Short mmCIF file of C-alpha atoms in Angstrom, two decimals:
data_model
loop_
_atom_site.label_atom_id
_atom_site.label_comp_id
_atom_site.label_asym_id
_atom_site.label_seq_id
_atom_site.Cartn_x
_atom_site.Cartn_y
_atom_site.Cartn_z
CA GLU A 1 28.03 -97.70 -40.86
CA ASP A 2 29.35 -97.50 -44.41
CA GLN A 3 32.90 -96.20 -44.46
CA VAL A 4 35.83 -95.61 -46.81
CA THR A 5 39.41 -95.19 -45.57
CA GLN A 6 42.32 -94.28 -47.82
CA SER A 7 46.02 -94.67 -47.05
CA PRO A 8 48.49 -93.19 -46.99
CA GLU A 9 47.27 -89.60 -46.60
CA ALA A 10 50.23 -88.42 -48.67
CA LEU A 11 52.81 -90.21 -50.81
CA ARG A 12 56.01 -88.79 -52.23
CA LEU A 13 57.65 -90.68 -55.10
CA GLN A 14 60.54 -90.14 -57.43
CA GLU A 15 59.75 -90.22 -61.12
CA GLY A 16 59.71 -93.88 -62.21
CA GLU A 17 59.23 -95.23 -58.66
CA SER A 18 56.16 -97.48 -58.78
CA SER A 19 53.81 -97.73 -55.79
CA SER A 20 50.23 -98.39 -54.69
CA LEU A 21 47.46 -96.44 -53.00
CA ASN A 22 45.01 -98.27 -50.73
CA CYS A 23 41.27 -97.88 -50.28
CA SER A 24 39.61 -99.96 -47.54
CA TYR A 25 35.86 -100.01 -47.42
CA THR A 26 33.07 -101.26 -45.17
CA VAL A 27 29.67 -101.29 -46.82
CA SER A 28 26.53 -103.34 -46.58
CA GLY A 29 26.83 -104.82 -50.05
CA LEU A 30 28.97 -103.13 -52.68
CA ARG A 31 27.34 -101.78 -55.82
CA GLY A 32 30.44 -100.14 -57.22
CA LEU A 33 33.79 -98.67 -56.28
CA PHE A 34 35.06 -95.57 -58.05
CA TRP A 35 38.46 -93.92 -58.39
CA TYR A 36 38.75 -90.21 -59.17
CA ARG A 37 41.69 -87.90 -59.71
CA GLN A 38 41.54 -84.33 -58.38
CA ASP A 39 44.00 -81.61 -59.34
CA PRO A 40 44.41 -78.57 -57.06
CA GLY A 41 41.57 -76.09 -57.42
CA LYS A 42 39.55 -78.41 -59.69
CA GLY A 43 36.72 -80.87 -59.35
CA PRO A 44 37.36 -84.63 -59.29
CA GLU A 45 37.76 -86.39 -62.63
CA PHE A 46 36.51 -89.95 -63.07
CA LEU A 47 39.09 -92.69 -63.62
CA PHE A 48 37.60 -96.16 -63.03
CA THR A 49 34.58 -98.11 -61.79
CA LEU A 50 34.99 -101.61 -60.30
CA TYR A 51 31.96 -103.76 -59.52
CA SER A 52 33.13 -107.12 -58.22
CA ALA A 53 36.07 -108.72 -56.42
CA GLY A 54 38.82 -109.77 -58.81
CA GLU A 55 38.04 -107.08 -61.33
CA GLU A 56 40.91 -104.98 -62.71
CA LYS A 57 40.99 -101.90 -64.95
CA GLU A 58 43.90 -100.05 -66.51
CA LYS A 59 44.50 -96.62 -67.96
CA GLU A 60 47.98 -95.55 -69.02
CA ARG A 61 50.20 -95.87 -65.91
CA LEU A 62 47.27 -96.60 -63.57
CA LYS A 63 45.77 -99.95 -62.68
CA ALA A 64 42.90 -100.43 -60.23
CA THR A 65 42.12 -103.72 -58.53
CA LEU A 66 39.34 -104.81 -56.18
CA THR A 67 38.98 -107.37 -53.40
CA LYS A 68 36.07 -107.91 -51.02
CA LYS A 69 37.48 -105.43 -48.50
CA GLU A 70 39.79 -103.08 -50.39
CA SER A 71 40.91 -101.61 -53.66
CA PHE A 72 44.39 -100.68 -54.81
CA LEU A 73 45.43 -98.07 -57.32
CA HIS A 74 48.80 -99.14 -58.70
CA ILE A 75 50.92 -96.47 -60.33
CA THR A 76 53.66 -97.81 -62.60
CA ALA A 77 56.67 -95.60 -63.42
CA PRO A 78 54.89 -92.38 -62.40
CA LYS A 79 55.64 -89.02 -63.98
CA PRO A 80 55.37 -85.56 -62.38
CA GLU A 81 52.07 -85.00 -64.20
CA ASP A 82 50.57 -87.86 -62.16
CA SER A 83 50.81 -85.63 -59.08
CA ALA A 84 47.27 -85.11 -57.78
CA THR A 85 44.88 -86.23 -55.06
CA TYR A 86 43.32 -89.62 -55.76
CA LEU A 87 39.86 -90.21 -54.32
CA CYS A 88 38.16 -93.53 -53.73
CA ALA A 89 34.38 -93.76 -53.43
CA VAL A 90 31.80 -96.51 -52.99
CA GLN A 91 28.12 -96.99 -53.60
CA ALA A 92 26.35 -99.42 -51.28
CA GLN A 93 23.38 -101.55 -52.24
CA THR A 94 21.28 -99.97 -49.51
CA GLY A 95 22.51 -96.43 -50.16
CA GLY A 96 20.26 -95.37 -53.01
CA PHE A 97 22.06 -92.69 -55.03
CA LYS A 98 24.54 -91.91 -52.29
CA THR A 99 28.26 -92.21 -52.95
CA ILE A 100 30.63 -92.33 -49.97
CA PHE A 101 34.02 -90.74 -50.54
CA GLY A 102 37.32 -91.31 -48.79
CA ALA A 103 39.48 -88.37 -47.73
CA GLY A 104 41.95 -89.04 -50.55
CA THR A 105 45.66 -89.69 -51.01
CA ARG A 106 47.81 -86.77 -52.12
CA LEU A 107 50.47 -88.01 -54.53
CA PHE A 108 53.61 -86.00 -55.26
CA VAL A 109 55.93 -87.22 -58.01
CA LYS A 110 59.30 -85.51 -58.22
CA ALA A 111 61.30 -85.34 -61.43
CA ASP B 1 33.00 -82.65 -74.29
CA VAL B 2 30.77 -83.09 -71.26
CA LYS B 3 30.60 -80.16 -68.94
CA VAL B 4 29.40 -79.12 -65.51
CA THR B 5 29.74 -75.44 -64.79
CA GLN B 6 29.38 -73.54 -61.52
CA SER B 7 28.46 -69.89 -61.32
CA SER B 8 31.45 -68.70 -59.31
CA ARG B 9 34.96 -69.99 -58.62
CA TYR B 10 35.42 -67.80 -55.55
CA LEU B 11 32.82 -66.15 -53.35
CA VAL B 12 33.12 -64.06 -50.18
CA LYS B 13 29.99 -63.42 -48.12
CA ARG B 14 29.14 -62.06 -44.69
CA THR B 15 27.51 -63.96 -41.84
CA GLY B 16 23.74 -63.95 -42.18
CA GLU B 17 23.66 -63.33 -45.93
CA LYS B 18 21.60 -65.55 -48.22
CA VAL B 19 23.90 -67.25 -50.71
CA PHE B 20 23.02 -68.86 -54.05
CA LEU B 21 25.33 -71.32 -55.78
CA GLU B 22 24.31 -72.29 -59.29
CA CYS B 23 25.25 -75.41 -61.23
CA VAL B 24 24.48 -76.20 -64.87
CA GLN B 25 25.20 -79.41 -66.80
CA ASP B 26 24.93 -79.94 -70.53
CA MET B 27 24.82 -83.75 -70.58
CA ASP B 28 21.07 -84.22 -70.09
CA HIS B 29 21.79 -86.08 -66.85
CA GLU B 30 18.92 -86.98 -64.54
CA ASN B 31 20.92 -86.97 -61.31
CA MET B 32 22.59 -83.92 -59.77
CA PHE B 33 24.47 -83.58 -56.50
CA TRP B 34 25.88 -80.93 -54.18
CA TYR B 35 28.90 -81.77 -52.00
CA ARG B 36 31.15 -79.83 -49.73
CA GLN B 37 34.83 -80.70 -49.45
CA ASP B 38 36.89 -79.93 -46.36
CA PRO B 39 40.49 -80.97 -45.63
CA GLY B 40 40.69 -84.41 -44.04
CA LEU B 41 36.94 -85.03 -44.36
CA GLY B 42 36.57 -85.87 -48.02
CA LEU B 43 33.45 -85.04 -49.97
CA ARG B 44 30.22 -84.96 -47.98
CA LEU B 45 26.86 -85.04 -49.68
CA ILE B 46 24.56 -82.13 -48.92
CA TYR B 47 21.61 -82.81 -51.28
CA PHE B 48 20.91 -84.66 -54.45
CA SER B 49 18.17 -84.60 -57.04
CA TYR B 50 17.13 -87.47 -59.31
CA ASP B 51 14.61 -85.52 -61.34
CA VAL B 52 13.19 -82.06 -61.87
CA LYS B 53 11.58 -80.73 -58.68
CA MET B 54 12.73 -83.85 -56.78
CA LYS B 55 15.31 -83.71 -54.01
CA GLU B 56 16.72 -85.90 -51.28
CA LYS B 57 18.73 -84.94 -48.22
CA GLY B 58 22.30 -86.11 -48.03
CA ASP B 59 24.45 -86.46 -44.94
CA ILE B 60 24.71 -82.77 -43.98
CA PRO B 61 21.61 -80.86 -45.18
CA GLU B 62 21.26 -78.57 -42.15
CA GLY B 63 21.53 -74.90 -43.12
CA TYR B 64 21.11 -75.62 -46.82
CA SER B 65 18.27 -75.92 -49.29
CA VAL B 66 18.17 -76.72 -53.01
CA SER B 67 16.09 -75.99 -56.06
CA ARG B 68 15.78 -77.86 -59.34
CA GLU B 69 13.27 -76.21 -61.65
CA LYS B 70 14.94 -77.36 -64.87
CA LYS B 71 16.75 -80.60 -65.67
CA GLU B 72 20.06 -78.92 -66.41
CA ARG B 73 20.19 -76.60 -63.40
CA PHE B 74 20.60 -77.37 -59.69
CA SER B 75 20.93 -74.56 -57.17
CA LEU B 76 22.26 -74.70 -53.62
CA ILE B 77 20.99 -72.06 -51.20
CA LEU B 78 22.52 -71.09 -47.89
CA GLU B 79 19.59 -69.48 -46.11
CA SER B 80 21.73 -67.59 -43.60
CA ALA B 81 25.44 -68.08 -44.14
CA SER B 82 27.61 -68.92 -41.15
CA THR B 83 31.37 -69.13 -40.77
CA ASN B 84 31.25 -72.93 -40.47
CA GLN B 85 29.92 -73.04 -44.02
CA THR B 86 33.22 -71.78 -45.35
CA SER B 87 34.24 -74.59 -47.68
CA MET B 88 34.74 -75.81 -51.24
CA TYR B 89 31.37 -76.63 -52.82
CA LEU B 90 31.27 -79.13 -55.66
CA CYS B 91 28.38 -79.88 -57.98
CA ALA B 92 28.17 -83.17 -59.88
CA SER B 93 25.84 -84.93 -62.28
CA SER B 94 25.37 -88.50 -63.43
CA SER B 95 23.27 -90.41 -65.89
CA ARG B 96 20.62 -92.97 -65.01
CA ASP B 97 20.82 -94.79 -68.32
CA ARG B 98 22.67 -97.76 -66.84
CA GLY B 99 20.97 -97.67 -63.48
CA PRO B 100 22.04 -95.59 -60.49
CA TYR B 101 25.62 -96.91 -60.32
CA ASN B 102 27.19 -94.44 -62.66
CA GLU B 103 30.24 -92.27 -62.35
CA GLN B 104 29.71 -88.62 -61.52
CA PHE B 105 30.98 -85.64 -63.49
CA PHE B 106 32.08 -82.74 -61.37
CA GLY B 107 32.17 -79.00 -61.83
CA PRO B 108 35.29 -76.94 -60.99
CA GLY B 109 34.02 -76.04 -57.53
CA THR B 110 33.15 -72.81 -55.71
CA ARG B 111 35.38 -71.79 -52.84
CA LEU B 112 33.08 -69.96 -50.43
CA THR B 113 34.41 -67.87 -47.58
CA VAL B 114 31.96 -66.57 -44.96
CA LEU B 115 33.30 -63.72 -42.84
#
């Protein structure tokens, strides 16, 4: 069964304290892995798509990496405005249009 | 700026009522999706549509139906609302121009409470 597991469930950081969020996945052939950011009371907002192991993408303080079994979202010198829930999602080669989402990691950055 | 809008941000209904949730996108996207989001469970796909009048069941279609009469509009219908359908409902759309592996654009969500 295709599955996505994110850890930790919640992460509390001080401003400037770099860290990483993990997304482990089990799928029958990966088409693409997506990272989204979701602010309270809002819909998810797209951040990155990764297609193959070894691929990396960056946006401001965020960097996403991909291996054959997991993806990491690295946050460098976070600011309070980076506080949000970060969702990981995958599309499997046998899944058609379906996207499987993880439960998310809630990130709190304190000034 | 691309946009997905949902008809209501908050909705309170009674058990047994028929409920309509509307979603409109202005990006000319072929694909549209309805999810529900519950704490600890992530987003779960209810239905999706890849073209006008076309629909496919997702992981949890029981108790729901959908309608897509126009490309820009995708409606979710709760035939007879029950308390276990209390949830956040999210609509999304995506383009097919680069194949089916595209990112999805989400609406702001509708928080539905069924009493």
